[in-house]
Each structure stands twice: as structure tokens, then as C-alpha cells.
Amino acid sequence: MSLSYKLVIGCSLILLVSLSSTFYIINERQQQLIIRQAENEARAIFQQIVIMRRWIADHGGVFVEQLPWAQEGPPAQPESVSSEARRYARKTPAMVTKELVSYAREKELYWFHITSLQLTNPENFPDEFERAALLRFEDEPLQEIIAMEEMDRVAYLRYISPLYVEEACLSCHSGYEVGGVRGAISVTLPLGKIFAEAKANRNLMFGVMLLLVIFLSSTLLFFLRRMVLIPVDELTTSIRHFSEKGPPPGAIVRSGDEFEELSRSFEEMAASLSDYQQGLEDKIRNATAELQHLNQQIYTASERKSEFLARAAHELRTPLTSIKGAMEYITARLKQKTTTTASPPDDLLEFFEIAQKNTDRLIRMVQTMLDIEYIETGAERALNLTQVNLVDIINESIQSFTYDAAHHRLDLCPLPPDLPHIEADEDRLRQVLTNLLGNAVKFAGEGTAITVCAGAKEDVIQVKVCNLGKSIPMEQREKVFERFYRSGDKGGSGLGLAICRAIISAHGGTIGITDPDAGSGVCVYFTLPLHSHNKE
């Protein structure tokens, strides 16, 4: 739903609720005014009747002409004849009141009724409302009682007020005292026509209210679209054009109000952003060119460094290997000479042994340099892939560690005889197993067993080397495969596991650390795919 419809619907609902509340209050107020007006009218009728009765009583009655169509009553009152031969009868207040009751009821204006608990005329017998009111008048000093009744689905106002005995009443009504309650006069006003007119007026007001809501909503929608939504649409189009293609030409909204100021501010901001973006792109372009040049320099330096290390290591390893062989030969000859001729000095033999150990150390350092370069340049480029039998490699690696693991027990799990051959670099796999077995011997507890297991699992071969030494915390199990990371105080260069991960990753496998099936310790496992490894 669009903003205009939301706003119009919201304003219409607010207006409708406000007008409905006002309409309800006015209707209730009108209903109360109708009832109050009817009450005042009933009081006026009552006062007129009382004044009329009092005036007739004060004058001893009135003479009324006997008309032919008028119903003649019993000649209970004196009559007189005028000079025009008209006959007149004297009417008492009660008789006049009775005739007025019939006349008013015929005209359907209202009707009233004289009633009492001490009846002289059965026609004045009180109904339930009048009887209850008369009883209350005798017990309580009330001036009037008003009630609403419904008869034949028409609403009526019932009004009743007591009549008190006066001096003029004693001539006709004996047995009363002046000031006592002689009876009461009840006035009944039909309110059906008044309520019908009020209902028609209410329906008219309701229709006018709906028309007013529709008119105001339509007017609000018209002005909202013309003064707000159209400028907003134009500004939105400018913003969308700016986000997609840059600042549009002549994008100012010509509305002459705050929207025009907002549009001018947006155009200025768009121009500033475009200039800033252009400058930023130039800076990024220059920085990218400098970074590419720097990366090229770093790559060239790295290539030269790698080339230097490879050449230096290669050049060093060849003479060192020759020196090592010569030192071994001289040491062996010196040891043989001690059994045939005079023994050479002990310090000379010790010197040659020290030289031989340092030569071995230099060779290991050179190999470490080659291993670092092996990791940095990518192990996969140095793989020599052939079909290998992993079972033979595992057996040979364990046998080569028999002397180093003299204080441990090497347990070999039963290897599957039908373990399939895989395409791999045999020397690199030996290097991995040698590093894993060396770490197991180094970190295993004294006299504990070192277990090596292998088996095919789905489409990979898994090899696991476990020891019962100290476990490695979970947060360090990824760090131990990083270069130069050392765990514990056993020394080492921190490259063994990093080289293992590089070799296994180059073969398309995975390497990780897990817990033994039972007890504490560490299990280092690696997997190799059974399918041929495709070099990228």
C-alpha cells in the first residue's frame, strides 16, 4: 500500500471516529433535551389544569352552552336559558376536566387523568403507575414523579403530581382537610412522533457525516498527491538515477517549498559525492598500481630468495655430504687402527666424532631450509607420483624407528592385506610417517605403546598414529600444523607437522588430530584419496 493511501485511510479513520463520537454525543444530548422538553410540557399542562380548576372553583363553576351535538349528561347541575333561547349548564371543575380529557385524547395531543385512592367516580380508578405514585405521595413529600413507559411499541412520558385540598374544594369534597392530598393529576405525552423526527434527523446527520468524510478524504488525497507525493516521486527518481548512473541533469524539484530546498541540497550533495568518488577512484587506482608494483617486487624478491636458498642448500648439502662420508671413513679407520697398531690419541678420535656430529647438524639445517622452501613454494610442484603400496611404506617406517623407540612399544594394528595401491610420492609419504612416528616417540610417556593403524574407508585410505602421552587441547589442534609453532618443552623447529600437512594437502588428502578410542593421548591421522591425484 502506498504512502498516500495509508495517510488518507488513517486520516479518514481518525475523522470518522471523531465525527462518530461527536454524533453520538449530540444524539444523546438531543435525546435528553427531548425528554426534558416533554417533562416541561407535562408540567405546563399540569399547571394549566390546576389553574383552570382553581379558577372554576373560585367562581363557583362555569356555564357552558348546551350544543346539539354535545352529549348531554344527567341534569345534575342547574341550567339557565338566555334571552336568545340558548340553554346553558353549570360545570364543576371535575366536569370540565373530564370533558377536556376526552377532547385531548380525540385530538391525540396528550391526555391527562384525575385519580385518587378515595374514589367518588369509578372512571377515575388509578392504573399501576398512578396507584404507586399516590402511595408515595402519602408517605413522602414529593412534588412530582416522572417515568418513561412503552405501550404498543410507542414511548410515552408519564407525569403525575398531587392535588392538595384548598378552601374552595371543601364545598364539593367533604371529609378532607385543607392541605391534605386529595388525589393527583397524571399527564401522558406520546413521544413517538418526536422520536421519529429525531431519528430522521439522526439519519440525515449520519449521511451528511459520511459525505463529509468522503469529501475531506478525497480533498486530502488530491492535495497530498499534488503537494507531497509528486515531489517525493521526482526526488526518488533523482536518487535512483544517481545511485545507478550518477547525478541527473536538472533534477531539482520545482515546487517552491521545502521539497525544492531538499532537492537542491540533494543535488549539491550528489555533486560533492561524485567529485569525492572520482577522487577516491583515482586514489584507489594509483594505490592499486603501487600495490601491484610492490607485489611484483615482493614476488621477484621471494623468487630470488627461494632460488638463493635452493641453490645455497643444494650447494651446501653436496660438500657436507662428502665431508660427512669422509669423517665417517676417517673415524672408522681410526677405530680399526687401534686394534692393529699403536692407538691414536683419544682427543683426536673425540675431535673427529665432534666434527661428524656437527656435520650431521649442518646437514639437518640444510634439509630444514629445503623443507621451508618446500612449504612456501608449494609441495605439489615437487611430487613424484607413482603407484605405491602403503602397507610396505608403513612397515619400513616402523622398522627404521626400532632403535629410536627402544624405550617404547611399537604396536602395529593388523593391516589389511588387500589395501589398494595408490598414486603418491613414496619419499614424501615416508617423510610424513617419519615425522609422525618421531613426534609420537618424543611425546609418548615412558614405557607406553605407540600404535599405527591403516585401513580403507569409503573412497579414502586412513592412517592413524597414536600415543598415550599428554593430550592436546582442542584450541591448539589447528595451531600445531602452523609453521614454527611449538607445543610443550620438547624442542624442535616447529616445521614437522606443517610439512606433513603440505605433503598430504598436495596429495589431495586431509590431516588432523583426534582422541584415542580409549584412554588419554593423541592420535594424528591423515587420509589419502584412492583415486588418482590430478594436479591442477
PDB file of C-alpha atoms in Angstrom, residues 123-324:
ATOM      1  CA  GLU A 123     -63.881   6.378  35.970  1.00  0.00           C
ATOM      2  CA  ASN A 124     -61.022   7.899  37.933  1.00  0.00           C
ATOM      3  CA  PHE A 125     -59.678   4.492  39.020  1.00  0.00           C
ATOM      4  CA  PRO A 126     -55.836   4.689  39.048  1.00  0.00           C
ATOM      5  CA  ASP A 127     -53.619   2.423  36.944  1.00  0.00           C
ATOM      6  CA  GLU A 128     -50.464   0.788  38.334  1.00  0.00           C
ATOM      7  CA  PHE A 129     -48.250   3.826  37.744  1.00  0.00           C
ATOM      8  CA  GLU A 130     -50.789   6.214  39.292  1.00  0.00           C
ATOM      9  CA  ARG A 131     -51.543   3.979  42.282  1.00  0.00           C
ATOM     10  CA  ALA A 132     -47.826   3.570  43.100  1.00  0.00           C
ATOM     11  CA  ALA A 133     -47.350   7.335  42.798  1.00  0.00           C
ATOM     12  CA  LEU A 134     -50.349   8.093  45.066  1.00  0.00           C
ATOM     13  CA  LEU A 135     -48.958   5.781  47.737  1.00  0.00           C
ATOM     14  CA  ARG A 136     -45.591   7.536  47.572  1.00  0.00           C
ATOM     15  CA  PHE A 137     -47.217  10.971  47.754  1.00  0.00           C
ATOM     16  CA  GLU A 138     -48.885   9.973  51.054  1.00  0.00           C
ATOM     17  CA  ASP A 139     -45.619   8.652  52.503  1.00  0.00           C
ATOM     18  CA  GLU A 140     -43.100  11.108  51.061  1.00  0.00           C
ATOM     19  CA  PRO A 141     -43.196  14.878  50.458  1.00  0.00           C
ATOM     20  CA  LEU A 142     -42.782  14.584  46.688  1.00  0.00           C
ATOM     21  CA  GLN A 143     -43.883  17.243  44.216  1.00  0.00           C
ATOM     22  CA  GLU A 144     -43.932  15.079  41.116  1.00  0.00           C
ATOM     23  CA  ILE A 145     -42.993  11.675  39.657  1.00  0.00           C
ATOM     24  CA  ILE A 146     -41.833  11.190  36.059  1.00  0.00           C
ATOM     25  CA  ALA A 147     -41.322   7.900  34.221  1.00  0.00           C
ATOM     26  CA  MET A 148     -40.950   6.528  30.677  1.00  0.00           C
ATOM     27  CA  GLU A 149     -43.273   3.740  29.552  1.00  0.00           C
ATOM     28  CA  GLU A 150     -43.744   1.886  26.283  1.00  0.00           C
ATOM     29  CA  MET A 151     -47.222   0.935  25.161  1.00  0.00           C
ATOM     30  CA  ASP A 152     -47.883  -0.757  21.836  1.00  0.00           C
ATOM     31  CA  ARG A 153     -44.208  -0.153  20.881  1.00  0.00           C
ATOM     32  CA  VAL A 154     -44.664   3.586  21.354  1.00  0.00           C
ATOM     33  CA  ALA A 155     -42.791   5.551  24.014  1.00  0.00           C
ATOM     34  CA  TYR A 156     -44.805   7.712  26.442  1.00  0.00           C
ATOM     35  CA  LEU A 157     -43.843  10.165  29.145  1.00  0.00           C
ATOM     36  CA  ARG A 158     -45.852   9.661  32.341  1.00  0.00           C
ATOM     37  CA  TYR A 159     -46.106  12.643  34.667  1.00  0.00           C
ATOM     38  CA  ILE A 160     -48.075  12.789  37.884  1.00  0.00           C
ATOM     39  CA  SER A 161     -48.322  15.458  40.578  1.00  0.00           C
ATOM     40  CA  PRO A 162     -50.507  15.532  43.723  1.00  0.00           C
ATOM     41  CA  LEU A 163     -53.585  17.735  44.267  1.00  0.00           C
ATOM     42  CA  TYR A 164     -53.895  19.362  47.668  1.00  0.00           C
ATOM     43  CA  VAL A 165     -57.180  20.288  49.323  1.00  0.00           C
ATOM     44  CA  GLU A 166     -57.990  24.034  49.320  1.00  0.00           C
ATOM     45  CA  GLU A 167     -60.877  26.078  50.811  1.00  0.00           C
ATOM     46  CA  ALA A 168     -62.727  26.150  47.528  1.00  0.00           C
ATOM     47  CA  CYS A 169     -62.661  22.360  47.335  1.00  0.00           C
ATOM     48  CA  LEU A 170     -64.458  21.744  50.625  1.00  0.00           C
ATOM     49  CA  SER A 171     -67.820  22.743  49.203  1.00  0.00           C
ATOM     50  CA  CYS A 172     -67.771  19.742  46.855  1.00  0.00           C
ATOM     51  CA  HIS A 173     -65.422  17.366  48.655  1.00  0.00           C
ATOM     52  CA  SER A 174     -66.258  16.717  52.242  1.00  0.00           C
ATOM     53  CA  GLY A 175     -64.150  14.654  54.571  1.00  0.00           C
ATOM     54  CA  TYR A 176     -60.838  16.332  53.613  1.00  0.00           C
ATOM     55  CA  GLU A 177     -58.654  18.755  55.427  1.00  0.00           C
ATOM     56  CA  VAL A 178     -57.069  21.795  53.877  1.00  0.00           C
ATOM     57  CA  GLY A 179     -53.518  20.913  52.739  1.00  0.00           C
ATOM     58  CA  GLY A 180     -54.129  17.184  52.532  1.00  0.00           C
ATOM     59  CA  VAL A 181     -53.645  15.055  49.413  1.00  0.00           C
ATOM     60  CA  ARG A 182     -56.976  14.784  47.685  1.00  0.00           C
ATOM     61  CA  GLY A 183     -55.690  12.944  44.644  1.00  0.00           C
ATOM     62  CA  ALA A 184     -53.424  13.550  41.685  1.00  0.00           C
ATOM     63  CA  ILE A 185     -53.413  14.518  38.044  1.00  0.00           C
ATOM     64  CA  SER A 186     -51.366  12.368  35.658  1.00  0.00           C
ATOM     65  CA  VAL A 187     -50.335  13.629  32.245  1.00  0.00           C
ATOM     66  CA  THR A 188     -49.337  11.251  29.461  1.00  0.00           C
ATOM     67  CA  LEU A 189     -47.448  12.591  26.449  1.00  0.00           C
ATOM     68  CA  PRO A 190     -46.882  10.386  23.385  1.00  0.00           C
ATOM     69  CA  LEU A 191     -43.257  10.712  22.174  1.00  0.00           C
ATOM     70  CA  GLY A 192     -43.455   8.520  19.075  1.00  0.00           C
ATOM     71  CA  LYS A 193     -43.657  11.387  16.584  1.00  0.00           C
ATOM     72  CA  ILE A 194     -40.918  13.336  18.340  1.00  0.00           C
ATOM     73  CA  PHE A 195     -38.613  10.308  18.418  1.00  0.00           C
ATOM     74  CA  ALA A 196     -39.416   9.575  14.750  1.00  0.00           C
ATOM     75  CA  GLU A 197     -38.429  13.113  13.819  1.00  0.00           C
ATOM     76  CA  ALA A 198     -35.286  12.783  15.924  1.00  0.00           C
ATOM     77  CA  LYS A 199     -34.434   9.515  14.192  1.00  0.00           C
ATOM     78  CA  ALA A 200     -34.909  11.095  10.773  1.00  0.00           C
ATOM     79  CA  ASN A 201     -32.700  13.976  11.873  1.00  0.00           C
ATOM     80  CA  ARG A 202     -30.131  11.494  13.154  1.00  0.00           C
ATOM     81  CA  ASN A 203     -30.096   9.594   9.837  1.00  0.00           C
ATOM     82  CA  LEU A 204     -29.689  12.872   7.978  1.00  0.00           C
ATOM     83  CA  MET A 205     -26.761  13.837  10.202  1.00  0.00           C
ATOM     84  CA  PHE A 206     -25.182  10.409   9.687  1.00  0.00           C
ATOM     85  CA  GLY A 207     -25.472  10.722   5.901  1.00  0.00           C
ATOM     86  CA  VAL A 208     -24.008  14.216   5.998  1.00  0.00           C
ATOM     87  CA  MET A 209     -21.171  12.905   8.154  1.00  0.00           C
ATOM     88  CA  LEU A 210     -20.337  10.151   5.643  1.00  0.00           C
ATOM     89  CA  LEU A 211     -20.433  12.604   2.761  1.00  0.00           C
ATOM     90  CA  LEU A 212     -18.199  14.947   4.729  1.00  0.00           C
ATOM     91  CA  VAL A 213     -15.673  12.160   5.426  1.00  0.00           C
ATOM     92  CA  ILE A 214     -15.644  11.158   1.744  1.00  0.00           C
ATOM     93  CA  PHE A 215     -15.258  14.756   0.612  1.00  0.00           C
ATOM     94  CA  LEU A 216     -12.469  15.518   3.093  1.00  0.00           C
ATOM     95  CA  SER A 217     -10.653  12.245   2.275  1.00  0.00           C
ATOM     96  CA  SER A 218     -10.824  12.941  -1.457  1.00  0.00           C
ATOM     97  CA  THR A 219      -9.647  16.508  -0.947  1.00  0.00           C
ATOM     98  CA  LEU A 220      -6.826  15.329   1.302  1.00  0.00           C
ATOM     99  CA  LEU A 221      -5.778  12.713  -1.267  1.00  0.00           C
ATOM    100  CA  PHE A 222      -5.812  15.297  -4.052  1.00  0.00           C
ATOM    101  CA  PHE A 223      -3.703  17.843  -2.211  1.00  0.00           C
ATOM    102  CA  LEU A 224      -1.441  15.137  -0.788  1.00  0.00           C
ATOM    103  CA  ARG A 225      -0.643  13.767  -4.211  1.00  0.00           C
ATOM    104  CA  ARG A 226      -0.215  17.192  -5.753  1.00  0.00           C
ATOM    105  CA  MET A 227       1.811  18.813  -2.988  1.00  0.00           C
ATOM    106  CA  VAL A 228       3.692  15.887  -1.421  1.00  0.00           C
ATOM    107  CA  LEU A 229       3.697  12.638  -3.365  1.00  0.00           C
ATOM    108  CA  ILE A 230       4.556  14.006  -6.807  1.00  0.00           C
ATOM    109  CA  PRO A 231       7.613  15.918  -5.460  1.00  0.00           C
ATOM    110  CA  VAL A 232       8.602  12.833  -3.467  1.00  0.00           C
ATOM    111  CA  ASP A 233       8.359  10.677  -6.613  1.00  0.00           C
ATOM    112  CA  GLU A 234      10.517  13.120  -8.542  1.00  0.00           C
ATOM    113  CA  LEU A 235      13.067  13.206  -5.726  1.00  0.00           C
ATOM    114  CA  THR A 236      13.032   9.394  -5.520  1.00  0.00           C
ATOM    115  CA  THR A 237      13.618   9.156  -9.274  1.00  0.00           C
ATOM    116  CA  SER A 238      16.580  11.525  -8.941  1.00  0.00           C
ATOM    117  CA  ILE A 239      18.059   9.477  -6.096  1.00  0.00           C
ATOM    118  CA  ARG A 240      17.597   6.205  -8.015  1.00  0.00           C
ATOM    119  CA  HIS A 241      19.170   7.735 -11.122  1.00  0.00           C
ATOM    120  CA  PHE A 242      22.070   8.973  -9.025  1.00  0.00           C
ATOM    121  CA  SER A 243      22.637   5.540  -7.489  1.00  0.00           C
ATOM    122  CA  GLU A 244      22.631   3.862 -10.916  1.00  0.00           C
ATOM    123  CA  LYS A 245      24.030   6.366 -13.424  1.00  0.00           C
ATOM    124  CA  GLY A 246      25.222   9.369 -11.485  1.00  0.00           C
ATOM    125  CA  PRO A 247      23.618  12.757 -10.841  1.00  0.00           C
ATOM    126  CA  PRO A 248      20.890  13.516 -13.424  1.00  0.00           C
ATOM    127  CA  PRO A 249      20.934  16.921 -15.128  1.00  0.00           C
ATOM    128  CA  GLY A 250      18.284  19.403 -13.926  1.00  0.00           C
ATOM    129  CA  ALA A 251      16.987  17.135 -11.179  1.00  0.00           C
ATOM    130  CA  ILE A 252      15.684  19.963  -8.952  1.00  0.00           C
ATOM    131  CA  VAL A 253      12.005  19.620  -7.980  1.00  0.00           C
ATOM    132  CA  ARG A 254      10.264  22.902  -8.836  1.00  0.00           C
ATOM    133  CA  SER A 255       7.682  23.022  -6.045  1.00  0.00           C
ATOM    134  CA  GLY A 256       8.586  26.319  -4.363  1.00  0.00           C
ATOM    135  CA  ASP A 257       8.573  24.793  -0.871  1.00  0.00           C
ATOM    136  CA  GLU A 258      10.693  22.612   1.401  1.00  0.00           C
ATOM    137  CA  PHE A 259      10.849  19.881  -1.243  1.00  0.00           C
ATOM    138  CA  GLU A 260      12.632  22.251  -3.607  1.00  0.00           C
ATOM    139  CA  GLU A 261      15.144  23.117  -0.881  1.00  0.00           C
ATOM    140  CA  LEU A 262      15.620  19.407  -0.175  1.00  0.00           C
ATOM    141  CA  SER A 263      16.100  18.722  -3.886  1.00  0.00           C
ATOM    142  CA  ARG A 264      18.715  21.495  -4.165  1.00  0.00           C
ATOM    143  CA  SER A 265      20.529  20.118  -1.122  1.00  0.00           C
ATOM    144  CA  PHE A 266      20.459  16.644  -2.646  1.00  0.00           C
ATOM    145  CA  GLU A 267      21.838  17.933  -5.941  1.00  0.00           C
ATOM    146  CA  GLU A 268      24.680  19.687  -4.111  1.00  0.00           C
ATOM    147  CA  MET A 269      25.360  16.532  -2.086  1.00  0.00           C
ATOM    148  CA  ALA A 270      25.295  14.404  -5.257  1.00  0.00           C
ATOM    149  CA  ALA A 271      27.810  16.707  -6.929  1.00  0.00           C
ATOM    150  CA  SER A 272      30.068  16.585  -3.870  1.00  0.00           C
ATOM    151  CA  LEU A 273      29.796  12.810  -3.706  1.00  0.00           C
ATOM    152  CA  SER A 274      30.582  12.499  -7.412  1.00  0.00           C
ATOM    153  CA  ASP A 275      33.701  14.642  -7.022  1.00  0.00           C
ATOM    154  CA  TYR A 276      34.709  12.709  -3.931  1.00  0.00           C
ATOM    155  CA  GLN A 277      34.036   9.392  -5.653  1.00  0.00           C
ATOM    156  CA  GLN A 278      36.091  10.436  -8.654  1.00  0.00           C
ATOM    157  CA  GLY A 279      38.966  11.486  -6.410  1.00  0.00           C
ATOM    158  CA  LEU A 280      38.644   8.294  -4.394  1.00  0.00           C
ATOM    159  CA  GLU A 281      38.679   6.178  -7.558  1.00  0.00           C
ATOM    160  CA  ASP A 282      41.846   7.975  -8.701  1.00  0.00           C
ATOM    161  CA  LYS A 283      43.454   7.324  -5.337  1.00  0.00           C
ATOM    162  CA  ILE A 284      42.396   3.658  -5.417  1.00  0.00           C
ATOM    163  CA  ARG A 285      43.668   3.342  -8.970  1.00  0.00           C
ATOM    164  CA  ASN A 286      47.039   4.831  -8.004  1.00  0.00           C
ATOM    165  CA  ALA A 287      47.201   2.750  -4.831  1.00  0.00           C
ATOM    166  CA  THR A 288      46.323  -0.396  -6.792  1.00  0.00           C
ATOM    167  CA  ALA A 289      49.065   0.330  -9.309  1.00  0.00           C
ATOM    168  CA  GLU A 290      51.547   0.919  -6.492  1.00  0.00           C
ATOM    169  CA  LEU A 291      50.396  -2.234  -4.735  1.00  0.00           C
ATOM    170  CA  GLN A 292      50.735  -4.277  -7.921  1.00  0.00           C
ATOM    171  CA  HIS A 293      54.225  -2.868  -8.417  1.00  0.00           C
ATOM    172  CA  LEU A 294      55.060  -3.644  -4.791  1.00  0.00           C
ATOM    173  CA  ASN A 295      53.627  -7.160  -5.104  1.00  0.00           C
ATOM    174  CA  GLN A 296      55.703  -7.672  -8.204  1.00  0.00           C
ATOM    175  CA  GLN A 297      58.791  -6.547  -6.326  1.00  0.00           C
ATOM    176  CA  ILE A 298      57.902  -8.823  -3.397  1.00  0.00           C
ATOM    177  CA  TYR A 299      57.280 -11.722  -5.762  1.00  0.00           C
ATOM    178  CA  THR A 300      60.594 -11.084  -7.526  1.00  0.00           C
ATOM    179  CA  ALA A 301      62.394 -10.843  -4.189  1.00  0.00           C
ATOM    180  CA  SER A 302      60.697 -14.015  -2.982  1.00  0.00           C
ATOM    181  CA  GLU A 303      61.644 -15.806  -6.178  1.00  0.00           C
ATOM    182  CA  ARG A 304      65.216 -14.662  -5.806  1.00  0.00           C
ATOM    183  CA  LYS A 305      65.239 -15.613  -2.126  1.00  0.00           C
ATOM    184  CA  SER A 306      63.790 -19.035  -2.908  1.00  0.00           C
ATOM    185  CA  GLU A 307      66.257 -19.512  -5.731  1.00  0.00           C
ATOM    186  CA  PHE A 308      69.126 -18.447  -3.459  1.00  0.00           C
ATOM    187  CA  LEU A 309      68.025 -20.766  -0.642  1.00  0.00           C
ATOM    188  CA  ALA A 310      67.558 -23.682  -3.017  1.00  0.00           C
ATOM    189  CA  ARG A 311      70.929 -23.156  -4.638  1.00  0.00           C
ATOM    190  CA  ALA A 312      72.663 -22.489  -1.325  1.00  0.00           C
ATOM    191  CA  ALA A 313      71.104 -25.549   0.281  1.00  0.00           C
ATOM    192  CA  HIS A 314      71.940 -27.687  -2.714  1.00  0.00           C
ATOM    193  CA  GLU A 315      75.489 -26.382  -2.881  1.00  0.00           C
ATOM    194  CA  LEU A 316      75.942 -26.845   0.863  1.00  0.00           C
ATOM    195  CA  ARG A 317      74.395 -30.292   1.050  1.00  0.00           C
ATOM    196  CA  THR A 318      76.728 -31.775  -1.560  1.00  0.00           C
ATOM    197  CA  PRO A 319      80.054 -30.866   0.146  1.00  0.00           C
ATOM    198  CA  LEU A 320      78.563 -31.537   3.566  1.00  0.00           C
ATOM    199  CA  THR A 321      77.551 -34.994   2.459  1.00  0.00           C
ATOM    200  CA  SER A 322      81.081 -35.563   1.153  1.00  0.00           C
ATOM    201  CA  ILE A 323      82.569 -34.252   4.391  1.00  0.00           C
ATOM    202  CA  LYS A 324      80.237 -36.445   6.411  1.00  0.00           C
TER     203      LYS A 324
END
